Amino acid sequence: MNSITPVLMCGGSGTRLWPVSRSSEPKQFHALAGQSSLFQQTVRRFRTEQYAEPVIVVNTNHRDLALREIGQLHAGAARLLVEPCVRSTGPAIAAAAALIAEEDPDRLMLVAPSDHVMEQAEVFSEAVARAAKAAQEGQIVLFGIRPTHPETGFGYIEIGEAFDDASFKVKGFVEKPVRPVAETLVAGERHLWNSGIFMFTARTILDELERHAPDVLACARRALAQAQRGNDTIRLAAEFDTAPVISIDYAVMERSDRLVCIPVSPEWRDLGSWSALWDIGAKDGNGNVSRGDTLLQDVRDSYVHGNSRLVAVMGVENVVVIDTADAVLVSSLDQAQNVGRLAAELAASKRSEAALHRKVRRPWGSYESLRVGETFQVKHIVVDVAGRLSLQYHHHRSEHWTVVSGTARVTVGERVFVMTANESVYIPKGDVHRLENIGDEELHLIEVQCGTYLGEDDIVRLEDQYDRIVTI
């Protein structure tokens, strides 16, 4: 059944998982539950014979991360549908459906977030197979998770009479309830957790968007018609920015009369907060979950995440302690759902910790800002084997490169030469330059920038093997 196209939504910000999740590198790109990132786990989950090549909807600011992580998987091709800005799931799904309908309007689409955990993916795949018939008949299939406890952090689907031998008609929805209401819903056995995973044909969802949210669909279609296409990347045009900011739930799901729901129990979890990670984590004898380099004494029922150094915690209970290279979060476990408020305050104050980690990943490797002054910045740059920075220049800064280890091919103006450890080069402001790793190990160098403006947007790319040149 390879006629099902997974549409993987990769636009969430995950602010409740700050300081690990930040706007430049949100939670789906972190290994929060396992050795690989949530995004990589999601892509791998849908790389079976049951599914066709996925369409990955990603914001332009996260495109490089997605490409890098897909490449690390060696799991086959994928198409990226790149949004110029975030407009919520309604416009994103509309654009994906319009894209798939160009090839086959009756193709099945399975829309899924990229930040969920499923311990039993085969159980979910069986439910997808059962859902195909209803979806092909023009229904919108929702996947409801059988609740294991009265969860207040999820929405619920109320199911009614049977639609067929696999699904039930949807009677309504309940937003995230308070605990007494959640207890009543679970006890009644007619409410399921809303997974946010949907299945339908491209034709069905386009018809429902035309019926219930025609302005959303019109903007998405115009953005797709004017999109830049190439190298398995479709960049939606700026017209997408004019689409209403609306979720697919409000645009279609709460208005449509074509909804059915399939109950499923795939050991699913939406990791929306640190308390959710504590819930699913392997606990020690005192009920603690810890990751990284940690030392706990007289600590109970807590979540401790060490990232860049030893984190020692003593004499507390029901707390969350999260360490990163440039920020530390300490919270009670029952307040962990509210961490997003801190992230919002940091963003409003224009603090860099809201958006950027000290180490920033790029398709060619990474860089880490070591020191920043008013007119200078010092970076540690790591270029992967065969990594190649774009051919570029800067309007406002000069750069000095010193190789620490590895072998670099350097272009500065008309000169092309090789540099190894303890060799340096000066790149004047405005000179075209490029850096490549031509060795068989990572290339490490120190970059010193000097200038009146040091922002990452002062890069004019002339050539780029990662397709990051956007024609205006």
Short mmCIF file of C-alpha atoms in Angstrom, two decimals:
data_model
loop_
_atom_site.label_atom_id
_atom_site.label_comp_id
_atom_site.label_asym_id
_atom_site.label_seq_id
_atom_site.Cartn_x
_atom_site.Cartn_y
_atom_site.Cartn_z
CA MET A 1 0.00 0.00 0.00
CA ASN A 2 2.57 2.57 -1.10
CA SER A 3 -0.08 4.99 -2.34
CA ILE A 4 -0.11 6.77 1.03
CA THR A 5 1.96 9.96 1.10
CA PRO A 6 3.08 10.95 4.60
CA VAL A 7 2.92 14.70 5.15
CA LEU A 8 5.16 15.41 8.12
CA MET A 9 4.56 18.70 9.88
CA CYS A 10 7.79 20.21 11.10
CA GLY A 11 6.82 23.74 12.09
CA GLY A 12 6.31 23.58 15.85
CA SER A 13 8.36 25.76 18.17
CA GLY A 14 8.17 23.66 21.35
CA THR A 15 8.61 26.62 23.72
CA ARG A 16 7.53 24.57 26.75
CA LEU A 17 10.74 22.58 26.33
CA TRP A 18 13.00 25.64 26.60
CA PRO A 19 15.99 25.93 27.04
CA VAL A 20 16.70 22.83 24.91
CA SER A 21 14.00 23.70 22.38
CA ARG A 22 14.48 27.15 20.84
CA SER A 23 13.00 28.88 17.81
CA SER A 24 16.10 28.24 15.68
CA GLU A 25 16.27 24.55 16.70
CA PRO A 26 12.92 23.40 18.12
CA LYS A 27 12.22 20.20 20.01
CA GLN A 28 11.69 17.93 16.98
CA PHE A 29 15.40 18.29 16.12
CA HIS A 30 16.59 17.08 19.53
CA ALA A 31 17.15 13.56 20.87
CA LEU A 32 14.77 13.91 23.81
CA ALA A 33 13.58 10.30 23.85
CA GLY A 34 16.18 7.96 22.43
CA GLN A 35 19.44 8.29 20.51
CA SER A 36 18.02 10.07 17.46
CA SER A 37 15.94 13.23 17.21
CA LEU A 38 12.14 13.13 17.27
CA PHE A 39 12.17 14.29 13.65
CA GLN A 40 14.46 11.44 12.59
CA GLN A 41 12.33 8.93 14.47
CA THR A 42 9.25 10.24 12.64
CA VAL A 43 10.88 10.07 9.21
CA ARG A 44 12.11 6.53 9.89
CA ARG A 45 8.63 5.49 11.06
CA PHE A 46 7.20 6.30 7.63
CA ARG A 47 9.99 4.83 5.50
CA THR A 48 8.36 1.43 4.93
CA GLU A 49 6.72 -0.18 1.90
CA GLN A 50 3.36 1.05 3.19
CA TYR A 51 4.24 4.65 2.37
CA ALA A 52 5.41 6.70 -0.60
CA GLU A 53 8.10 9.36 -0.50
CA PRO A 54 7.19 11.81 2.29
CA VAL A 55 6.43 15.49 1.93
CA ILE A 56 7.98 17.39 4.82
CA VAL A 57 6.48 20.80 5.59
CA VAL A 58 9.15 22.95 7.18
CA ASN A 59 9.72 26.62 7.90
CA THR A 60 12.47 28.27 5.89
CA ASN A 61 14.48 28.82 9.10
CA HIS A 62 14.57 25.06 9.75
CA ARG A 63 15.11 23.80 6.22
CA ASP A 64 18.85 23.31 6.67
CA LEU A 65 18.32 21.32 9.87
CA ALA A 66 15.76 19.07 8.18
CA LEU A 67 18.05 18.42 5.22
CA ARG A 68 20.96 17.62 7.48
CA GLU A 69 18.97 15.18 9.59
CA ILE A 70 17.43 13.48 6.56
CA GLY A 71 20.92 13.03 5.11
CA GLN A 72 22.16 11.44 8.33
CA LEU A 73 19.41 8.82 8.14
CA HIS A 74 20.38 7.54 4.66
CA ALA A 75 16.71 6.58 4.39
CA GLY A 76 15.84 7.65 0.87
CA ALA A 77 14.48 10.75 -0.77
CA ALA A 78 12.01 13.23 0.66
CA ARG A 79 10.44 16.40 -0.68
CA LEU A 80 10.57 19.57 1.40
CA LEU A 81 7.71 22.03 1.16
CA VAL A 82 9.24 25.20 2.59
CA GLU A 83 7.06 27.87 4.18
CA PRO A 84 8.37 31.45 4.04
CA CYS A 85 6.71 32.04 7.41
CA VAL A 86 4.64 30.10 9.94
CA ARG A 87 0.88 30.33 9.37
CA SER A 88 -0.21 27.32 11.48
CA THR A 89 -1.36 23.95 10.18
CA GLY A 90 -4.34 25.09 8.07
CA PRO A 91 -2.38 26.84 5.30
CA ALA A 92 0.45 24.30 5.53
CA ILE A 93 -1.83 21.31 4.95
CA ALA A 94 -3.68 23.21 2.21
CA ALA A 95 -0.41 23.76 0.33
CA ALA A 96 0.66 20.13 0.77
CA ALA A 97 -2.70 18.88 -0.48
CA ALA A 98 -2.56 21.17 -3.51
CA LEU A 99 0.94 19.87 -4.28
CA ILE A 100 -0.08 16.21 -4.04
CA ALA A 101 -3.27 16.85 -6.04
CA GLU A 102 -1.13 18.03 -8.96
CA GLU A 103 0.02 14.43 -9.32
CA ASP A 104 -3.08 12.54 -8.15
CA PRO A 105 -6.02 14.18 -6.36
CA ASP A 106 -7.16 10.77 -5.11
CA ARG A 107 -3.86 9.95 -3.43
CA LEU A 108 -4.13 9.28 0.29
CA MET A 109 -2.36 11.72 2.60
CA LEU A 110 -1.36 10.86 6.16
CA VAL A 111 -0.67 14.09 8.05
CA ALA A 112 1.42 13.67 11.21
CA PRO A 113 3.45 15.91 13.53
CA SER A 114 7.18 15.30 13.62
CA ASP A 115 7.61 15.53 17.40
CA HIS A 116 5.65 12.52 18.70
CA VAL A 117 6.91 9.27 20.20
CA MET A 118 5.44 5.88 19.24
CA GLU A 119 6.92 2.85 20.93
CA GLN A 120 4.81 0.45 18.83
CA ALA A 121 4.88 1.88 15.33
CA GLU A 122 3.58 -1.38 13.86
CA VAL A 123 0.34 -0.99 15.83
CA PHE A 124 -0.15 2.44 14.32
CA SER A 125 0.66 1.17 10.82
CA GLU A 126 -2.04 -1.48 11.17
CA ALA A 127 -4.53 1.25 12.09
CA VAL A 128 -3.48 3.23 9.01
CA ALA A 129 -4.19 0.20 6.83
CA ARG A 130 -7.66 -0.12 8.38
CA ALA A 131 -8.29 3.61 7.84
CA ALA A 132 -7.60 3.51 4.10
CA LYS A 133 -11.09 2.35 3.07
CA ALA A 134 -12.93 5.16 4.87
CA ALA A 135 -10.44 7.75 3.60
CA GLN A 136 -10.82 6.53 0.02
CA GLU A 137 -14.59 6.89 0.42
CA GLY A 138 -14.19 10.60 1.14
CA GLN A 139 -13.99 10.60 4.93
CA ILE A 140 -11.47 12.49 7.04
CA VAL A 141 -10.00 9.91 9.40
CA LEU A 142 -8.74 11.00 12.82
CA PHE A 143 -6.55 8.73 14.91
CA GLY A 144 -7.67 8.74 18.54
CA ILE A 145 -5.39 7.37 21.23
CA ARG A 146 -7.05 5.24 23.89
CA PRO A 147 -6.34 7.17 27.10
CA THR A 148 -4.38 5.49 29.86
CA HIS A 149 -5.03 8.21 32.45
CA PRO A 150 -6.95 11.51 32.80
CA GLU A 151 -4.48 13.75 30.91
CA THR A 152 -5.08 17.52 31.08
CA GLY A 153 -2.47 18.43 28.47
CA PHE A 154 -4.24 16.85 25.48
CA GLY A 155 -7.45 17.54 23.60
CA TYR A 156 -10.07 14.77 23.35
CA ILE A 157 -12.23 13.36 20.52
CA GLU A 158 -15.73 12.22 21.38
CA ILE A 159 -16.78 9.22 19.31
CA GLY A 160 -20.34 8.25 18.41
CA GLU A 161 -21.89 5.38 16.49
CA ALA A 162 -19.86 3.01 14.34
CA PHE A 163 -19.10 4.16 10.78
CA ASP A 164 -17.65 0.81 9.65
CA ASP A 165 -15.94 -2.14 11.28
CA ALA A 166 -12.83 -0.06 12.03
CA SER A 167 -13.99 3.48 12.78
CA PHE A 168 -16.59 5.59 14.56
CA LYS A 169 -18.30 8.84 13.64
CA VAL A 170 -16.94 11.89 15.46
CA LYS A 171 -19.48 13.62 17.72
CA GLY A 172 -17.27 16.46 18.91
CA PHE A 173 -14.09 17.70 20.51
CA VAL A 174 -13.05 18.75 24.02
CA GLU A 175 -10.20 21.21 24.47
CA LYS A 176 -7.56 20.47 27.12
CA PRO A 177 -9.78 19.83 30.16
CA VAL A 178 -9.24 20.46 33.87
CA ARG A 179 -8.55 17.30 35.84
CA PRO A 180 -12.08 16.56 37.12
CA VAL A 181 -13.42 16.83 33.57
CA ALA A 182 -10.60 14.65 32.23
CA GLU A 183 -11.42 12.01 34.84
CA THR A 184 -15.07 12.01 33.73
CA LEU A 185 -14.12 11.75 30.06
CA VAL A 186 -11.82 8.79 30.62
CA ALA A 187 -14.35 7.00 32.82
CA GLY A 188 -17.05 7.33 30.14
CA GLU A 189 -14.93 5.42 27.58
CA ARG A 190 -16.27 7.49 24.66
CA HIS A 191 -13.41 9.98 24.52
CA LEU A 192 -9.95 9.46 23.01
CA TRP A 193 -6.86 11.60 23.09
CA ASN A 194 -6.60 13.70 19.93
CA SER A 195 -3.28 12.71 18.35
CA GLY A 196 -3.38 15.43 15.69
CA ILE A 197 -2.82 12.75 13.03
CA PHE A 198 -5.20 12.72 10.06
CA MET A 199 -5.76 10.71 6.89
CA PHE A 200 -7.71 11.72 3.78
CA THR A 201 -7.35 12.01 0.04
CA ALA A 202 -6.01 15.25 -1.37
CA ARG A 203 -9.37 15.76 -3.09
CA THR A 204 -11.32 15.39 0.17
CA ILE A 205 -9.33 17.92 2.18
CA LEU A 206 -9.26 20.41 -0.71
CA ASP A 207 -13.05 20.13 -1.02
CA GLU A 208 -13.48 20.72 2.72
CA LEU A 209 -11.07 23.67 2.69
CA GLU A 210 -12.99 25.15 -0.24
CA ARG A 211 -16.19 24.72 1.73
CA HIS A 212 -15.06 25.92 5.17
CA ALA A 213 -11.90 28.02 4.67
CA PRO A 214 -11.73 29.21 1.03
CA ASP A 215 -9.41 32.11 1.86
CA VAL A 216 -6.86 29.70 3.33
CA LEU A 217 -6.97 27.48 0.26
CA ALA A 218 -6.76 30.39 -2.18
CA CYS A 219 -3.60 31.76 -0.55
CA ALA A 220 -2.00 28.31 -0.45
CA ARG A 221 -2.74 27.68 -4.11
CA ARG A 222 -1.31 31.04 -5.18
CA ALA A 223 1.82 30.42 -3.10
CA LEU A 224 2.27 27.00 -4.71
CA ALA A 225 1.65 28.29 -8.23
CA GLN A 226 4.47 30.83 -7.80
CA ALA A 227 6.78 28.49 -5.86
CA GLN A 228 10.44 27.93 -6.69
CA ARG A 229 11.02 24.23 -7.39
CA GLY A 230 14.27 22.35 -7.57
CA ASN A 231 16.45 19.72 -5.90
CA ASP A 232 13.46 18.14 -4.13
CA THR A 233 12.65 21.47 -2.47
CA ILE A 234 9.52 23.50 -3.16
CA ARG A 235 9.75 27.02 -1.77
CA LEU A 236 6.31 28.54 -1.40
CA ALA A 237 6.07 32.10 -2.68
CA ALA A 238 5.66 35.13 -0.42
CA GLU A 239 1.93 35.01 -1.17
CA PHE A 240 1.80 32.39 1.60
CA ASP A 241 2.41 35.18 4.12
CA THR A 242 -1.08 36.55 3.43
CA ALA A 243 -2.83 33.34 4.51
CA PRO A 244 -4.84 33.49 7.75
CA VAL A 245 -3.08 32.05 10.79
CA ILE A 246 -5.40 29.15 11.57
CA SER A 247 -5.02 25.52 12.54
CA ILE A 248 -6.55 22.73 10.49
CA ASP A 249 -8.66 21.93 13.57
CA TYR A 250 -10.43 25.29 13.49
CA ALA A 251 -10.40 25.62 9.69
CA VAL A 252 -11.90 22.20 8.92
CA MET A 253 -12.09 19.59 11.67
CA GLU A 254 -14.53 21.42 13.94
CA ARG A 255 -16.77 22.31 10.97
CA SER A 256 -16.76 19.21 8.78
CA ASP A 257 -19.46 16.52 8.78
CA ARG A 258 -17.11 13.97 7.17
CA LEU A 259 -15.10 12.97 10.26
CA VAL A 260 -14.53 9.46 11.50
CA CYS A 261 -12.12 8.26 14.17
CA ILE A 262 -10.09 5.06 14.56
CA PRO A 263 -9.07 4.15 18.13
CA VAL A 264 -5.48 2.99 18.44
CA SER A 265 -3.02 2.19 21.23
CA PRO A 266 0.52 2.52 19.81
CA GLU A 267 2.23 3.63 23.06
CA TRP A 268 1.96 7.20 21.79
CA ARG A 269 3.11 10.38 23.50
CA ASP A 270 3.14 14.04 22.54
CA LEU A 271 6.23 15.40 24.27
CA GLY A 272 4.91 18.87 24.98
CA SER A 273 6.60 19.55 28.32
CA TRP A 274 9.36 18.41 30.65
CA SER A 275 6.75 16.69 32.82
CA ALA A 276 5.77 14.58 29.78
CA LEU A 277 9.39 13.47 29.43
CA TRP A 278 9.44 12.59 33.11
CA ASP A 279 6.26 10.55 32.59
CA ILE A 280 7.76 8.33 29.88
CA GLY A 281 11.33 8.18 31.17
CA ALA A 282 13.04 5.21 32.83
CA LYS A 283 12.96 6.09 36.54
CA ASP A 284 15.43 5.15 39.26
CA GLY A 285 14.39 3.82 42.66
CA ASN A 286 13.47 7.33 43.81
CA GLY A 287 11.29 8.12 40.81
CA ASN A 288 13.90 10.30 39.06
CA VAL A 289 14.64 10.53 35.35
CA SER A 290 18.08 11.84 34.45
CA ARG A 291 19.97 12.35 31.20
CA GLY A 292 23.57 13.36 30.63
CA ASP A 293 26.25 13.90 33.28
CA THR A 294 24.23 14.14 36.50
CA LEU A 295 24.71 13.45 40.21
CA LEU A 296 21.60 13.16 42.38
CA GLN A 297 21.52 12.82 46.17
CA ASP A 298 18.32 12.73 48.24
CA VAL A 299 16.27 13.69 45.16
CA ARG A 300 12.81 12.27 44.42
CA ASP A 301 10.33 12.32 41.55
CA SER A 302 12.37 14.77 39.46
CA TYR A 303 13.65 15.25 35.93
CA VAL A 304 17.31 16.32 35.53
CA HIS A 305 18.84 16.95 32.12
CA GLY A 306 22.58 17.60 31.87
CA ASN A 307 23.92 18.86 28.57
CA SER A 308 27.24 20.64 28.74
CA ARG A 309 28.68 19.86 32.20
CA LEU A 310 28.10 17.98 35.44
CA VAL A 311 24.72 18.83 37.01
CA ALA A 312 24.53 18.01 40.73
CA VAL A 313 21.17 18.15 42.54
CA MET A 314 20.55 17.54 46.24
CA GLY A 315 17.69 17.49 48.71
CA VAL A 316 14.70 18.33 46.48
CA GLU A 317 11.64 16.61 45.04
CA ASN A 318 9.22 17.17 42.16
CA VAL A 319 11.58 19.51 40.29
CA VAL A 320 12.85 19.94 36.76
CA VAL A 321 16.49 20.95 36.23
CA ILE A 322 17.62 21.52 32.63
CA ASP A 323 21.19 22.56 31.77
CA THR A 324 22.45 23.88 28.42
CA ALA A 325 25.64 25.69 27.48
CA ASP A 326 24.15 29.14 28.05
CA ALA A 327 21.02 28.71 30.19
CA VAL A 328 19.70 26.72 33.15
CA LEU A 329 16.03 26.08 33.95
CA VAL A 330 14.82 25.16 37.45
CA SER A 331 11.09 24.56 37.89
CA SER A 332 8.68 22.54 39.98
CA LEU A 333 7.44 19.54 38.02
CA ASP A 334 3.82 20.68 38.26
CA GLN A 335 4.71 24.07 36.72
CA ALA A 336 6.57 22.55 33.76
CA GLN A 337 3.59 23.13 31.44
CA ASN A 338 4.15 26.88 31.90
CA VAL A 339 7.78 27.07 30.76
CA GLY A 340 6.59 28.54 27.46
CA ARG A 341 5.84 31.76 29.35
CA LEU A 342 9.53 32.12 30.14
CA ALA A 343 10.45 31.56 26.49
CA ALA A 344 7.88 34.18 25.43
CA GLU A 345 9.28 36.71 27.90
CA LEU A 346 12.82 36.10 26.62
CA ALA A 347 11.65 36.56 23.04
CA ALA A 348 9.82 39.79 23.94
CA SER A 349 13.03 41.05 25.56
CA LYS A 350 14.96 40.11 22.41
CA ARG A 351 17.26 37.83 24.39
CA SER A 352 19.28 35.59 22.09
CA GLU A 353 18.66 32.63 24.40
CA ALA A 354 15.05 32.51 23.16
CA ALA A 355 16.14 31.70 19.61
CA LEU A 356 19.72 30.48 19.40
CA HIS A 357 21.86 27.89 21.07
CA ARG A 358 25.51 28.67 21.52
CA LYS A 359 26.17 25.90 18.99
CA VAL A 360 24.28 26.39 15.73
CA ARG A 361 23.96 23.55 13.23
CA ARG A 362 24.31 24.07 9.49
CA PRO A 363 24.05 21.60 6.57
CA TRP A 364 27.85 21.63 6.26
CA GLY A 365 28.57 21.26 10.00
CA SER A 366 28.20 23.72 12.88
CA TYR A 367 29.53 26.85 14.49
CA GLU A 368 29.72 27.93 18.11
CA SER A 369 29.98 31.54 19.19
CA LEU A 370 32.74 31.78 21.80
CA ARG A 371 32.84 35.53 22.40
CA VAL A 372 30.88 38.50 21.07
CA GLY A 373 31.79 42.17 21.40
CA GLU A 374 30.42 45.34 19.87
CA THR A 375 32.66 45.09 16.79
CA PHE A 376 34.00 41.53 16.92
CA GLN A 377 32.95 37.90 17.26
CA VAL A 378 34.97 34.73 17.78
CA LYS A 379 33.56 31.41 16.49
CA HIS A 380 34.59 27.78 16.54
CA ILE A 381 33.63 26.35 13.13
CA VAL A 382 33.37 22.61 12.42
CA VAL A 383 33.01 21.46 8.80
CA ASP A 384 31.94 17.87 8.20
CA VAL A 385 33.83 15.58 5.84
CA ALA A 386 32.98 16.76 2.29
CA GLY A 387 31.22 19.79 3.78
CA ARG A 388 31.38 22.96 1.72
CA LEU A 389 30.30 26.43 2.72
CA SER A 390 28.65 28.63 0.12
CA LEU A 391 30.66 30.92 -2.14
CA GLN A 392 29.84 34.21 -0.44
CA TYR A 393 30.84 37.69 0.64
CA HIS A 394 29.94 40.14 3.40
CA HIS A 395 29.08 43.84 3.26
CA HIS A 396 29.99 44.75 6.83
CA ARG A 397 32.71 42.48 8.19
CA SER A 398 36.12 41.00 7.52
CA GLU A 399 37.15 37.55 8.74
CA HIS A 400 40.29 35.80 9.92
CA TRP A 401 40.43 32.00 9.69
CA THR A 402 42.93 29.81 11.59
CA VAL A 403 42.84 26.06 11.02
CA VAL A 404 43.08 24.03 14.24
CA SER A 405 42.83 20.55 12.70
CA GLY A 406 41.93 18.98 9.39
CA THR A 407 42.52 20.05 5.80
CA ALA A 408 40.76 22.97 4.15
CA ARG A 409 40.48 24.19 0.59
CA VAL A 410 40.08 27.97 0.77
CA THR A 411 38.90 30.37 -1.90
CA VAL A 412 39.55 34.09 -1.47
CA GLY A 413 38.91 36.15 -4.58
CA GLU A 414 40.82 34.53 -7.44
CA ARG A 415 43.09 32.52 -5.10
CA VAL A 416 42.38 28.87 -4.27
CA PHE A 417 44.76 27.14 -1.84
CA VAL A 418 45.01 24.46 0.86
CA MET A 419 45.38 25.17 4.58
CA THR A 420 46.22 22.76 7.41
CA ALA A 421 46.70 23.07 11.17
CA ASN A 422 48.25 26.33 12.44
CA GLU A 423 47.80 28.17 9.13
CA SER A 424 45.73 31.36 8.79
CA VAL A 425 44.17 33.62 6.19
CA TYR A 426 42.65 37.11 6.24
CA ILE A 427 39.47 37.75 4.22
CA PRO A 428 38.78 41.46 3.63
CA LYS A 429 35.24 42.83 3.71
CA GLY A 430 33.60 42.37 0.32
CA ASP A 431 35.97 39.64 -0.92
CA VAL A 432 34.31 36.51 -2.32
CA HIS A 433 35.35 33.44 -0.33
CA ARG A 434 34.59 29.79 0.39
CA LEU A 435 35.70 27.07 2.80
CA GLU A 436 35.70 23.32 2.03
CA ASN A 437 36.73 20.23 3.97
CA ILE A 438 38.81 18.08 1.64
CA GLY A 439 40.22 15.79 4.31
CA ASP A 440 38.96 12.54 5.80
CA GLU A 441 38.18 13.99 9.24
CA GLU A 442 36.28 16.98 10.61
CA LEU A 443 37.78 20.37 9.86
CA HIS A 444 38.07 22.66 12.91
CA LEU A 445 38.97 26.32 12.72
CA ILE A 446 38.69 29.53 14.68
CA GLU A 447 37.05 32.47 12.94
CA VAL A 448 37.46 36.06 14.14
CA GLN A 449 34.99 38.51 12.65
CA CYS A 450 35.56 42.27 12.77
CA GLY A 451 33.07 44.86 11.56
CA THR A 452 30.25 47.27 12.24
CA TYR A 453 27.58 44.58 11.87
CA LEU A 454 28.02 40.85 12.60
CA GLY A 455 24.57 39.39 11.96
CA GLU A 456 24.11 36.09 10.11
CA ASP A 457 22.01 37.88 7.51
CA ASP A 458 25.13 39.67 6.23
CA ILE A 459 25.85 36.77 3.89
CA VAL A 460 25.47 37.14 0.13
CA ARG A 461 25.58 33.66 -1.42
CA LEU A 462 26.74 33.28 -5.02
CA GLU A 463 26.88 29.46 -5.16
CA ASP A 464 25.62 26.88 -2.69
CA GLN A 465 25.42 23.09 -2.91
CA TYR A 466 22.68 23.06 -0.27
CA ASP A 467 20.26 25.11 -2.41
CA ARG A 468 20.09 28.05 0.01
CA ILE A 469 20.09 30.75 -2.66
CA VAL A 470 16.64 32.27 -2.93
CA THR A 471 15.83 34.37 -5.98
CA ILE A 472 13.73 37.39 -5.10
#
